[in-house]
Amino acid sequence: MYEPKPEHKFSFGLWTVGNRGRDPFGEPTRAALTPVQLVHLLAEVGAWGVNFHDNDLVPIDATPAERDQIVRDFKAALAATGIVVPMATTNLFSDPIFKDGAFTSNDPAVRAYALQKTINAIDLGVELGATVYVFWGGREGTESDSTKNPLDALKRYREAINFLCAYVKDQGYNLRFALEPKPNEPRGHIFLPTVGDALAFIATLDYPDMVGVNPEVAHEHMAGLNFVHGVAMAHAAGKLFHIDLNDQLFGRYDQDFRFGSVMPKQAFYLVKFLEDVGYSGSRHFDAHAYRSSNYEDVKAFARGCMRTYLILKEKAAQFNADPEVQQLLAEINADDGTFSYLSAGYSRETLAKLRATTFDRAALGQRDLPYERLDQITLEILLGVR
Ligand code: GCO
Ligand code: MN
Ligand code: MN
């Protein structure tokens, strides 16, 4: 019943199920699996897609011949399993060259290298079928604002994205960009920290239609924000090109937990939102198993992400079909049409009509809002007693 199917568009990164459990305090706890082994692992758990950074697949120092062999082997694994590549991205954060950023580095040679590396990685992604290209600016930031002028940084960021959009257009690729905001980690302060910042930035680009966002649960939670509200902003702007699903408590380090595992109520509202609006992109799990897990448990982690999504999807349908919920929502949103004229926008006549209206302020302030009842029903649906 909660079996993942291709139409659910569940994807994982090579770096997610391939995460080896390294953290700032400890060495890896799991052996490395090859990209081919990871594709087979994803097929075994029932995923639809695999995403990768250029260097998850092709090591940064691979020769052209090695690259070609790796890509051949990877394509064979995709063909054998039916796994697709919906999204690709560039690693612009691991190598020491990016210690002070990539597109926003103070060094013009580093910025040029980042562009060249991204162009090559776009070619690789497109060759493997990607139609969404993610930009997570993990190193684009500062620890000390003495070191970088934020206006210069934004200008450099903008010029880089403009250049890359023009490249994609020039090649005739069917590829859209998705900017992934994050407030901090690994930098003290990362540029484009939230969904709202990214949306504002996109409006300043040369080809804003090509560029959307890739919001991540954990990143907005790290900033203490309501993720669903951020996703709604992106969706309303026509910019929800991709989404990174995981879980994260507020006020903690970058946890990347299994989807829905620590804030299931928030996950419920998110799944309900995506399903209600008919979001048609990938449901990408950018999470990883606990450091204590072995690969059997990594499979349990991956299955758990998808299963929880499907359970919450069922709960969302139950919420929508619940007669008491519907009745409460109808009460809350009651509208006899008296003020519909305001939706037509401003005019002198509208203004006159509005000015002439007398409001019973006291009565409006006394209106019944049974929100406790509604929220308790929500909780009981989630807890499985309704
Ligand atoms: C993080 C980010 C990354 C990006 C990935 C793809 O916090 O490390 O979420 O996992 O999503 O680099 O762009
Ligand atoms: Mn993240
Ligand atoms: Mn992410």
mmCIF file of C-alpha atoms and ligand atoms in Angstrom:
data_model
loop_
_atom_site.group_PDB
_atom_site.id
_atom_site.type_symbol
_atom_site.label_atom_id
_atom_site.label_comp_id
_atom_site.label_asym_id
_atom_site.label_seq_id
_atom_site.Cartn_x
_atom_site.Cartn_y
_atom_site.Cartn_z
ATOM 1 C CA MET A 1 0.000 0.000 0.000
ATOM 2 C CA TYR A 2 2.864 2.387 0.733
ATOM 3 C CA GLU A 3 5.040 0.946 -2.043
ATOM 4 C CA PRO A 4 7.041 3.590 -3.923
ATOM 5 C CA LYS A 5 6.226 3.767 -7.632
ATOM 6 C CA PRO A 6 7.858 5.703 -10.488
ATOM 7 C CA GLU A 7 4.917 8.142 -10.625
ATOM 8 C CA HIS A 8 5.788 9.291 -7.087
ATOM 9 C CA LYS A 9 9.108 10.613 -8.459
ATOM 10 C CA PHE A 10 11.161 9.686 -5.396
ATOM 11 C CA SER A 11 14.825 10.462 -5.928
ATOM 12 C CA PHE A 12 17.990 10.313 -3.836
ATOM 13 C CA GLY A 13 21.456 11.751 -4.348
ATOM 14 C CA LEU A 14 24.490 9.505 -4.714
ATOM 15 C CA TRP A 15 25.764 11.511 -1.747
ATOM 16 C CA THR A 16 22.730 10.637 0.408
ATOM 17 C CA VAL A 17 22.565 6.841 0.397
ATOM 18 C CA GLY A 18 26.315 6.965 -0.278
ATOM 19 C CA ASN A 19 26.961 9.075 2.825
ATOM 20 C CA ARG A 20 29.663 7.314 4.829
ATOM 21 C CA GLY A 21 28.922 8.808 8.218
ATOM 22 C CA ARG A 22 31.840 11.229 8.370
ATOM 23 C CA ASP A 23 31.215 14.231 10.620
ATOM 24 C CA PRO A 24 33.373 17.078 11.939
ATOM 25 C CA PHE A 25 34.359 14.917 14.911
ATOM 26 C CA GLY A 26 34.750 11.494 13.391
ATOM 27 C CA GLU A 27 35.905 9.381 10.484
ATOM 28 C CA PRO A 28 33.583 7.412 8.169
ATOM 29 C CA THR A 29 31.734 4.481 9.711
ATOM 30 C CA ARG A 30 30.648 2.895 6.394
ATOM 31 C CA ALA A 31 32.742 1.604 3.493
ATOM 32 C CA ALA A 32 32.480 3.502 0.200
ATOM 33 C CA LEU A 33 30.061 2.081 -2.379
ATOM 34 C CA THR A 34 30.599 2.814 -6.077
ATOM 35 C CA PRO A 35 28.018 4.844 -8.037
ATOM 36 C CA VAL A 36 26.988 1.622 -9.789
ATOM 37 C CA GLN A 37 26.423 -0.128 -6.430
ATOM 38 C CA LEU A 38 24.417 2.869 -5.222
ATOM 39 C CA VAL A 39 22.166 2.779 -8.298
ATOM 40 C CA HIS A 40 21.458 -0.885 -7.575
ATOM 41 C CA LEU A 41 20.770 -0.084 -3.911
ATOM 42 C CA LEU A 42 18.272 2.581 -4.981
ATOM 43 C CA ALA A 43 16.600 0.179 -7.388
ATOM 44 C CA GLU A 44 16.326 -2.403 -4.613
ATOM 45 C CA VAL A 45 14.495 0.000 -2.291
ATOM 46 C CA GLY A 46 12.152 1.183 -5.076
ATOM 47 C CA ALA A 47 13.422 4.684 -5.847
ATOM 48 C CA TRP A 48 12.768 6.324 -9.210
ATOM 49 C CA GLY A 49 15.697 8.689 -9.657
ATOM 50 C CA VAL A 50 19.306 9.309 -8.749
ATOM 51 C CA ASN A 51 20.943 12.737 -8.610
ATOM 52 C CA PHE A 52 24.625 13.540 -8.322
ATOM 53 C CA HIS A 53 27.317 16.162 -8.006
ATOM 54 C CA ASP A 54 29.898 15.911 -10.813
ATOM 55 C CA ASN A 55 32.451 14.513 -8.361
ATOM 56 C CA ASP A 56 30.093 11.980 -6.761
ATOM 57 C CA LEU A 57 30.340 10.261 -10.129
ATOM 58 C CA VAL A 58 33.641 11.365 -11.649
ATOM 59 C CA PRO A 59 36.493 12.110 -9.217
ATOM 60 C CA ILE A 60 37.868 15.640 -9.565
ATOM 61 C CA ASP A 61 41.245 14.309 -10.745
ATOM 62 C CA ALA A 62 39.949 11.635 -13.168
ATOM 63 C CA THR A 63 41.540 11.482 -16.630
ATOM 64 C CA PRO A 64 39.247 11.848 -19.676
ATOM 65 C CA ALA A 65 39.553 8.095 -20.298
ATOM 66 C CA GLU A 66 38.600 7.311 -16.691
ATOM 67 C CA ARG A 67 35.660 9.702 -16.945
ATOM 68 C CA ASP A 68 34.383 7.976 -20.079
ATOM 69 C CA GLN A 69 34.622 4.526 -18.475
ATOM 70 C CA ILE A 70 32.807 5.693 -15.314
ATOM 71 C CA VAL A 71 30.019 7.277 -17.355
ATOM 72 C CA ARG A 72 29.668 4.133 -19.480
ATOM 73 C CA ASP A 73 29.382 1.941 -16.377
ATOM 74 C CA PHE A 74 26.900 4.327 -14.763
ATOM 75 C CA LYS A 75 24.732 4.434 -17.899
ATOM 76 C CA ALA A 76 24.730 0.638 -17.990
ATOM 77 C CA ALA A 77 23.550 0.540 -14.353
ATOM 78 C CA LEU A 78 20.778 3.033 -15.160
ATOM 79 C CA ALA A 79 19.683 0.992 -18.164
ATOM 80 C CA ALA A 80 19.752 -2.250 -16.141
ATOM 81 C CA THR A 81 17.653 -0.830 -13.296
ATOM 82 C CA GLY A 82 15.409 1.732 -15.011
ATOM 83 C CA ILE A 83 16.628 4.416 -12.579
ATOM 84 C CA VAL A 84 16.635 7.900 -14.174
ATOM 85 C CA VAL A 85 18.692 11.055 -13.558
ATOM 86 C CA PRO A 86 16.268 13.948 -13.016
ATOM 87 C CA MET A 87 18.748 16.429 -11.482
ATOM 88 C CA ALA A 88 22.463 17.123 -11.399
ATOM 89 C CA THR A 89 24.670 19.638 -9.627
ATOM 90 C CA THR A 90 28.272 20.741 -9.151
ATOM 91 C CA ASN A 91 30.517 20.179 -6.187
ATOM 92 C CA LEU A 92 31.726 23.748 -5.571
ATOM 93 C CA PHE A 93 32.543 23.189 -1.905
ATOM 94 C CA SER A 94 34.825 20.202 -1.132
ATOM 95 C CA ASP A 95 38.099 21.095 -2.805
ATOM 96 C CA PRO A 96 40.378 23.593 -1.004
ATOM 97 C CA ILE A 97 40.204 25.868 -4.052
ATOM 98 C CA PHE A 98 36.663 26.741 -2.883
ATOM 99 C CA LYS A 99 37.639 27.549 0.702
ATOM 100 C CA ASP A 100 36.445 31.143 0.237
ATOM 101 C CA GLY A 101 33.606 30.427 -2.182
ATOM 102 C CA ALA A 102 33.250 29.584 -5.864
ATOM 103 C CA PHE A 103 31.192 32.137 -7.819
ATOM 104 C CA THR A 104 31.622 34.680 -5.014
ATOM 105 C CA SER A 105 35.290 34.015 -4.207
ATOM 106 C CA ASN A 106 37.443 37.117 -3.936
ATOM 107 C CA ASP A 107 39.850 35.501 -6.407
ATOM 108 C CA PRO A 108 38.872 35.980 -10.085
ATOM 109 C CA ALA A 109 40.767 32.818 -11.074
ATOM 110 C CA VAL A 110 38.725 30.762 -8.591
ATOM 111 C CA ARG A 111 35.530 32.310 -9.966
ATOM 112 C CA ALA A 112 36.599 31.441 -13.525
ATOM 113 C CA TYR A 113 37.485 27.865 -12.489
ATOM 114 C CA ALA A 114 34.071 27.511 -10.821
ATOM 115 C CA LEU A 115 32.381 28.562 -14.068
ATOM 116 C CA GLN A 116 34.459 26.140 -16.132
ATOM 117 C CA LYS A 117 33.815 23.289 -13.670
ATOM 118 C CA THR A 118 30.080 23.997 -13.716
ATOM 119 C CA ILE A 119 29.954 24.074 -17.517
ATOM 120 C CA ASN A 120 31.606 20.643 -17.639
ATOM 121 C CA ALA A 121 29.248 19.362 -14.943
ATOM 122 C CA ILE A 122 26.213 20.694 -16.819
ATOM 123 C CA ASP A 123 27.373 18.788 -19.911
ATOM 124 C CA LEU A 124 27.682 15.628 -17.794
ATOM 125 C CA GLY A 125 24.258 16.103 -16.209
ATOM 126 C CA VAL A 126 22.561 16.714 -19.539
ATOM 127 C CA GLU A 127 24.318 13.706 -21.088
ATOM 128 C CA LEU A 128 22.735 11.557 -18.363
ATOM 129 C CA GLY A 129 19.261 13.059 -18.760
ATOM 130 C CA ALA A 130 19.006 15.768 -16.109
ATOM 131 C CA THR A 131 16.459 18.528 -16.751
ATOM 132 C CA VAL A 132 16.980 20.374 -13.451
ATOM 133 C CA TYR A 133 20.340 21.751 -12.381
ATOM 134 C CA VAL A 134 20.794 22.689 -8.727
ATOM 135 C CA PHE A 135 23.011 25.424 -7.318
ATOM 136 C CA TRP A 136 23.751 25.054 -3.639
ATOM 137 C CA GLY A 137 26.249 27.733 -2.698
ATOM 138 C CA GLY A 138 27.663 25.982 0.335
ATOM 139 C CA ARG A 139 30.897 27.972 0.378
ATOM 140 C CA GLU A 140 29.415 31.217 -0.941
ATOM 141 C CA GLY A 141 29.600 33.248 2.219
ATOM 142 C CA THR A 142 31.724 34.640 5.023
ATOM 143 C CA GLU A 143 32.736 34.148 8.592
ATOM 144 C CA SER A 144 33.809 37.769 8.928
ATOM 145 C CA ASP A 145 32.140 40.517 6.930
ATOM 146 C CA SER A 146 35.477 42.350 6.893
ATOM 147 C CA THR A 147 36.497 39.849 4.212
ATOM 148 C CA LYS A 148 33.867 40.267 1.511
ATOM 149 C CA ASN A 149 31.544 43.018 0.412
ATOM 150 C CA PRO A 150 28.061 41.485 0.154
ATOM 151 C CA LEU A 151 27.180 43.718 -2.811
ATOM 152 C CA ASP A 152 30.265 42.540 -4.703
ATOM 153 C CA ALA A 153 29.401 38.953 -3.804
ATOM 154 C CA LEU A 154 25.844 39.268 -5.103
ATOM 155 C CA LYS A 155 27.100 40.909 -8.304
ATOM 156 C CA ARG A 156 29.552 38.035 -8.876
ATOM 157 C CA TYR A 157 26.857 35.452 -8.103
ATOM 158 C CA ARG A 158 24.485 37.149 -10.561
ATOM 159 C CA GLU A 159 27.101 37.335 -13.296
ATOM 160 C CA ALA A 160 27.910 33.638 -12.862
ATOM 161 C CA ILE A 161 24.273 32.527 -13.082
ATOM 162 C CA ASN A 162 23.695 34.835 -16.063
ATOM 163 C CA PHE A 163 26.739 33.374 -17.836
ATOM 164 C CA LEU A 164 25.572 29.810 -17.188
ATOM 165 C CA CYS A 165 21.999 30.528 -18.304
ATOM 166 C CA ALA A 166 23.386 31.950 -21.546
ATOM 167 C CA TYR A 167 25.552 28.820 -21.936
ATOM 168 C CA VAL A 168 22.524 26.526 -21.535
ATOM 169 C CA LYS A 169 20.532 28.571 -24.057
ATOM 170 C CA ASP A 170 23.448 28.614 -26.492
ATOM 171 C CA GLN A 171 23.723 24.797 -26.278
ATOM 172 C CA GLY A 172 19.960 24.400 -26.680
ATOM 173 C CA TYR A 173 19.790 22.250 -23.540
ATOM 174 C CA ASN A 174 16.423 21.479 -21.954
ATOM 175 C CA LEU A 175 17.591 22.483 -18.481
ATOM 176 C CA ARG A 176 16.300 24.738 -15.732
ATOM 177 C CA PHE A 177 18.276 26.017 -12.763
ATOM 178 C CA ALA A 178 17.166 25.708 -9.133
ATOM 179 C CA LEU A 179 18.925 27.772 -6.448
ATOM 180 C CA GLU A 180 19.096 26.085 -3.051
ATOM 181 C CA PRO A 181 19.098 28.504 -0.106
ATOM 182 C CA LYS A 182 20.780 27.705 3.207
ATOM 183 C CA PRO A 183 21.565 30.096 6.065
ATOM 184 C CA ASN A 184 24.852 28.594 7.354
ATOM 185 C CA GLU A 185 27.027 25.443 7.460
ATOM 186 C CA PRO A 186 29.638 25.101 6.220
ATOM 187 C CA ARG A 187 30.131 28.890 6.148
ATOM 188 C CA GLY A 188 29.325 31.073 9.131
ATOM 189 C CA HIS A 189 26.950 33.013 6.873
ATOM 190 C CA ILE A 190 25.884 31.806 3.428
ATOM 191 C CA PHE A 191 24.609 34.209 0.746
ATOM 192 C CA LEU A 192 20.961 33.640 -0.340
ATOM 193 C CA PRO A 193 20.110 32.284 3.133
ATOM 194 C CA THR A 194 16.377 31.643 2.689
ATOM 195 C CA VAL A 195 13.785 30.916 -0.002
ATOM 196 C CA GLY A 196 12.702 34.556 0.105
ATOM 197 C CA ASP A 197 16.257 35.781 -0.530
ATOM 198 C CA ALA A 198 16.632 33.428 -3.489
ATOM 199 C CA LEU A 199 13.323 34.556 -5.012
ATOM 200 C CA ALA A 200 14.351 38.201 -4.712
ATOM 201 C CA PHE A 201 17.731 37.431 -6.314
ATOM 202 C CA ILE A 202 16.128 35.579 -9.256
ATOM 203 C CA ALA A 203 14.158 38.703 -10.156
ATOM 204 C CA THR A 204 17.493 40.498 -10.798
ATOM 205 C CA LEU A 205 18.818 37.926 -13.314
ATOM 206 C CA ASP A 206 19.054 38.182 -17.112
ATOM 207 C CA TYR A 207 16.895 35.072 -17.680
ATOM 208 C CA PRO A 208 14.651 34.871 -14.605
ATOM 209 C CA ASP A 209 12.309 32.385 -16.333
ATOM 210 C CA MET A 210 15.061 29.748 -16.406
ATOM 211 C CA VAL A 211 15.770 29.981 -12.706
ATOM 212 C CA GLY A 212 13.719 28.720 -9.764
ATOM 213 C CA VAL A 213 14.419 27.416 -6.275
ATOM 214 C CA ASN A 214 15.199 24.118 -4.568
ATOM 215 C CA PRO A 215 14.007 24.657 -0.993
ATOM 216 C CA GLU A 216 15.165 22.196 1.675
ATOM 217 C CA VAL A 217 13.268 21.392 4.873
ATOM 218 C CA ALA A 218 16.417 21.377 7.028
ATOM 219 C CA HIS A 219 17.712 24.685 5.701
ATOM 220 C CA GLU A 220 14.600 26.706 6.489
ATOM 221 C CA HIS A 221 14.316 24.937 9.851
ATOM 222 C CA MET A 222 17.918 25.902 10.644
ATOM 223 C CA ALA A 223 16.791 29.494 10.117
ATOM 224 C CA GLY A 224 13.804 28.867 12.392
ATOM 225 C CA LEU A 225 11.330 29.416 9.548
ATOM 226 C CA ASN A 226 8.066 27.750 8.526
ATOM 227 C CA PHE A 227 9.095 25.598 5.563
ATOM 228 C CA VAL A 228 5.606 25.240 4.094
ATOM 229 C CA HIS A 229 5.250 29.014 3.970
ATOM 230 C CA GLY A 230 8.530 29.286 2.073
ATOM 231 C CA VAL A 231 7.465 26.542 -0.335
ATOM 232 C CA ALA A 232 4.138 28.324 -0.843
ATOM 233 C CA MET A 233 6.003 31.541 -1.726
ATOM 234 C CA ALA A 234 8.053 29.623 -4.291
ATOM 235 C CA HIS A 235 5.031 27.834 -5.728
ATOM 236 C CA ALA A 236 3.002 31.054 -5.981
ATOM 237 C CA ALA A 237 5.888 32.633 -7.895
ATOM 238 C CA GLY A 238 6.004 29.647 -10.303
ATOM 239 C CA LYS A 239 9.482 28.870 -8.966
ATOM 240 C CA LEU A 240 9.180 25.511 -7.226
ATOM 241 C CA PHE A 241 11.449 23.637 -9.660
ATOM 242 C CA HIS A 242 12.706 21.028 -7.187
ATOM 243 C CA ILE A 243 12.520 20.199 -3.481
ATOM 244 C CA ASP A 244 14.918 18.666 -0.933
ATOM 245 C CA LEU A 245 13.057 16.607 1.660
ATOM 246 C CA ASN A 246 14.612 15.652 4.982
ATOM 247 C CA ASP A 247 14.073 16.599 8.620
ATOM 248 C CA GLN A 248 15.734 18.849 11.141
ATOM 249 C CA LEU A 249 15.010 20.266 14.557
ATOM 250 C CA PHE A 250 15.216 24.037 14.951
ATOM 251 C CA GLY A 251 18.364 25.373 16.558
ATOM 252 C CA ARG A 252 20.570 22.357 15.886
ATOM 253 C CA TYR A 253 23.478 21.538 13.583
ATOM 254 C CA ASP A 254 22.721 20.481 9.991
ATOM 255 C CA GLN A 255 21.033 17.160 10.787
ATOM 256 C CA ASP A 256 19.710 15.834 7.425
ATOM 257 C CA PHE A 257 17.453 13.311 9.145
ATOM 258 C CA ARG A 258 15.108 10.832 7.460
ATOM 259 C CA PHE A 259 12.052 12.633 6.085
ATOM 260 C CA GLY A 260 9.359 13.191 8.713
ATOM 261 C CA SER A 261 11.393 11.626 11.498
ATOM 262 C CA VAL A 262 11.544 14.509 13.978
ATOM 263 C CA MET A 263 8.827 17.025 12.994
ATOM 264 C CA PRO A 264 6.118 14.802 11.474
ATOM 265 C CA LYS A 265 3.378 17.417 11.812
ATOM 266 C CA GLN A 266 5.367 19.881 9.695
ATOM 267 C CA ALA A 267 6.064 17.069 7.231
ATOM 268 C CA PHE A 268 2.329 16.400 7.038
ATOM 269 C CA TYR A 269 1.555 20.025 6.115
ATOM 270 C CA LEU A 270 4.306 19.911 3.521
ATOM 271 C CA VAL A 271 3.098 16.711 1.858
ATOM 272 C CA LYS A 272 -0.467 18.014 1.978
ATOM 273 C CA PHE A 273 0.645 21.241 0.307
ATOM 274 C CA LEU A 274 2.607 19.494 -2.457
ATOM 275 C CA GLU A 275 -0.232 17.071 -3.174
ATOM 276 C CA ASP A 276 -2.989 19.716 -2.941
ATOM 277 C CA VAL A 277 -1.283 21.996 -5.485
ATOM 278 C CA GLY A 278 -0.304 19.081 -7.739
ATOM 279 C CA TYR A 279 3.459 19.661 -7.520
ATOM 280 C CA SER A 280 4.847 17.582 -10.384
ATOM 281 C CA GLY A 281 8.615 17.689 -9.810
ATOM 282 C CA SER A 282 10.955 15.272 -8.079
ATOM 283 C CA ARG A 283 10.455 14.395 -4.426
ATOM 284 C CA HIS A 284 14.141 14.357 -3.670
ATOM 285 C CA PHE A 285 15.361 13.087 -0.309
ATOM 286 C CA ASP A 286 18.474 15.035 0.644
ATOM 287 C CA ALA A 287 19.053 13.189 3.867
ATOM 288 C CA HIS A 288 21.321 10.493 5.190
ATOM 289 C CA ALA A 289 21.189 7.593 7.624
ATOM 290 C CA TYR A 290 22.530 7.866 11.153
ATOM 291 C CA ARG A 291 26.265 7.505 11.554
ATOM 292 C CA SER A 292 25.568 4.318 13.497
ATOM 293 C CA SER A 293 23.819 2.613 10.555
ATOM 294 C CA ASN A 294 25.226 -0.123 8.324
ATOM 295 C CA TYR A 295 24.070 -0.418 4.695
ATOM 296 C CA GLU A 296 21.094 -2.615 5.623
ATOM 297 C CA ASP A 297 19.991 0.221 7.879
ATOM 298 C CA VAL A 298 20.723 2.739 5.083
ATOM 299 C CA LYS A 299 18.132 0.835 3.041
ATOM 300 C CA ALA A 300 15.705 1.072 5.966
ATOM 301 C CA PHE A 301 16.420 4.817 6.023
ATOM 302 C CA ALA A 302 15.709 5.222 2.290
ATOM 303 C CA ARG A 303 12.576 3.070 2.432
ATOM 304 C CA GLY A 304 11.463 5.042 5.476
ATOM 305 C CA CYS A 305 11.709 8.395 3.665
ATOM 306 C CA MET A 306 9.430 7.202 0.858
ATOM 307 C CA ARG A 307 7.054 5.255 3.084
ATOM 308 C CA THR A 308 6.552 8.217 5.416
ATOM 309 C CA TYR A 309 5.839 10.466 2.431
ATOM 310 C CA LEU A 310 3.175 8.039 1.180
ATOM 311 C CA ILE A 311 1.646 7.612 4.646
ATOM 312 C CA LEU A 312 1.423 11.393 5.019
ATOM 313 C CA LYS A 313 -0.095 11.629 1.555
ATOM 314 C CA GLU A 314 -2.805 9.251 2.720
ATOM 315 C CA LYS A 315 -3.286 11.310 5.902
ATOM 316 C CA ALA A 316 -3.627 14.456 3.773
ATOM 317 C CA ALA A 317 -6.355 12.766 1.716
ATOM 318 C CA GLN A 318 -8.061 11.694 4.964
ATOM 319 C CA PHE A 319 -7.891 15.275 6.268
ATOM 320 C CA ASN A 320 -9.367 16.615 3.027
ATOM 321 C CA ALA A 321 -12.186 14.044 3.074
ATOM 322 C CA ASP A 322 -13.091 14.410 6.753
ATOM 323 C CA PRO A 323 -16.634 15.873 6.995
ATOM 324 C CA GLU A 324 -15.944 17.626 10.296
ATOM 325 C CA VAL A 325 -12.773 19.198 8.918
ATOM 326 C CA GLN A 326 -14.674 20.312 5.839
ATOM 327 C CA GLN A 327 -17.455 21.780 7.938
ATOM 328 C CA LEU A 328 -14.985 23.656 10.134
ATOM 329 C CA LEU A 329 -13.082 24.967 7.118
ATOM 330 C CA ALA A 330 -16.344 26.101 5.551
ATOM 331 C CA GLU A 331 -17.244 27.942 8.773
ATOM 332 C CA ILE A 332 -13.828 29.540 9.061
ATOM 333 C CA ASN A 333 -13.859 30.693 5.444
ATOM 334 C CA ALA A 334 -17.514 31.727 5.327
ATOM 335 C CA ASP A 335 -18.046 34.554 2.839
ATOM 336 C CA ASP A 336 -21.426 35.984 1.831
ATOM 337 C CA GLY A 337 -19.833 38.001 -0.964
ATOM 338 C CA THR A 338 -20.468 41.422 0.589
ATOM 339 C CA PHE A 339 -16.848 42.482 0.129
ATOM 340 C CA SER A 340 -16.034 40.621 -3.092
ATOM 341 C CA TYR A 341 -15.998 43.946 -4.897
ATOM 342 C CA LEU A 342 -12.591 44.645 -3.268
ATOM 343 C CA SER A 343 -10.979 41.840 -5.260
ATOM 344 C CA ALA A 344 -11.530 43.799 -8.457
ATOM 345 C CA GLY A 345 -8.920 46.259 -7.206
ATOM 346 C CA TYR A 346 -8.815 49.941 -6.533
ATOM 347 C CA SER A 347 -11.159 52.483 -8.120
ATOM 348 C CA ARG A 348 -12.712 55.740 -6.916
ATOM 349 C CA GLU A 349 -16.114 53.976 -6.688
ATOM 350 C CA THR A 350 -14.664 51.114 -4.675
ATOM 351 C CA LEU A 351 -12.990 53.584 -2.373
ATOM 352 C CA ALA A 352 -16.236 55.472 -1.849
ATOM 353 C CA LYS A 353 -18.097 52.244 -1.088
ATOM 354 C CA LEU A 354 -15.432 51.127 1.384
ATOM 355 C CA ARG A 355 -15.370 54.500 3.118
ATOM 356 C CA ALA A 356 -19.148 54.473 3.454
ATOM 357 C CA THR A 357 -19.202 51.061 5.170
ATOM 358 C CA THR A 358 -19.787 50.881 8.914
ATOM 359 C CA PHE A 359 -18.153 47.867 10.593
ATOM 360 C CA ASP A 360 -19.342 46.242 13.799
ATOM 361 C CA ARG A 361 -15.821 45.995 15.177
ATOM 362 C CA ALA A 362 -16.845 44.497 18.509
ATOM 363 C CA ALA A 363 -18.939 41.760 16.881
ATOM 364 C CA LEU A 364 -16.163 40.900 14.397
ATOM 365 C CA GLY A 365 -13.730 40.651 17.289
ATOM 366 C CA GLN A 366 -16.044 38.188 19.032
ATOM 367 C CA ARG A 367 -16.284 35.817 16.112
ATOM 368 C CA ASP A 368 -15.926 32.107 16.972
ATOM 369 C CA LEU A 369 -12.777 30.501 15.616
ATOM 370 C CA PRO A 370 -12.720 26.818 16.660
ATOM 371 C CA TYR A 371 -9.067 26.384 15.756
ATOM 372 C CA GLU A 372 -8.300 24.237 18.796
ATOM 373 C CA ARG A 373 -10.912 21.728 17.622
ATOM 374 C CA LEU A 374 -9.548 21.732 14.097
ATOM 375 C CA ASP A 375 -5.951 21.285 15.211
ATOM 376 C CA GLN A 376 -6.868 18.455 17.594
ATOM 377 C CA ILE A 377 -8.653 16.651 14.746
ATOM 378 C CA THR A 378 -5.505 17.110 12.644
ATOM 379 C CA LEU A 379 -3.416 15.608 15.405
ATOM 380 C CA GLU A 380 -5.796 12.680 15.866
ATOM 381 C CA ILE A 381 -5.669 11.951 12.145
ATOM 382 C CA LEU A 382 -1.879 11.973 12.378
ATOM 383 C CA LEU A 383 -1.844 9.800 15.489
ATOM 384 C CA GLY A 384 -4.065 7.271 13.767
ATOM 385 C CA VAL A 385 -7.017 7.285 16.170
ATOM 386 C CA ARG A 386 -9.485 8.896 13.789
HETATM 387 C C1 GCO B 1 23.731 20.537 2.198
HETATM 388 C C2 GCO B 1 22.965 20.685 0.905
HETATM 389 C C3 GCO B 1 23.489 19.790 -0.202
HETATM 390 C C4 GCO B 1 22.898 20.141 -1.549
HETATM 391 C C5 GCO B 1 23.603 19.401 -2.631
HETATM 392 C C6 GCO B 1 22.918 19.493 -3.952
HETATM 393 O O1 GCO B 1 23.232 21.001 3.202
HETATM 394 O O2 GCO B 1 24.828 19.960 2.188
HETATM 395 O O3 GCO B 1 21.639 20.400 1.173
HETATM 396 O O4 GCO B 1 23.233 18.452 0.118
HETATM 397 O O5 GCO B 1 21.535 19.848 -1.593
HETATM 398 O O6 GCO B 1 24.883 19.914 -2.712
HETATM 399 O O7 GCO B 1 22.955 20.750 -4.424
HETATM 400 MN MN MN B 2 21.210 20.400 3.328
HETATM 401 MN MN MN B 3 20.032 20.022 -0.155
#
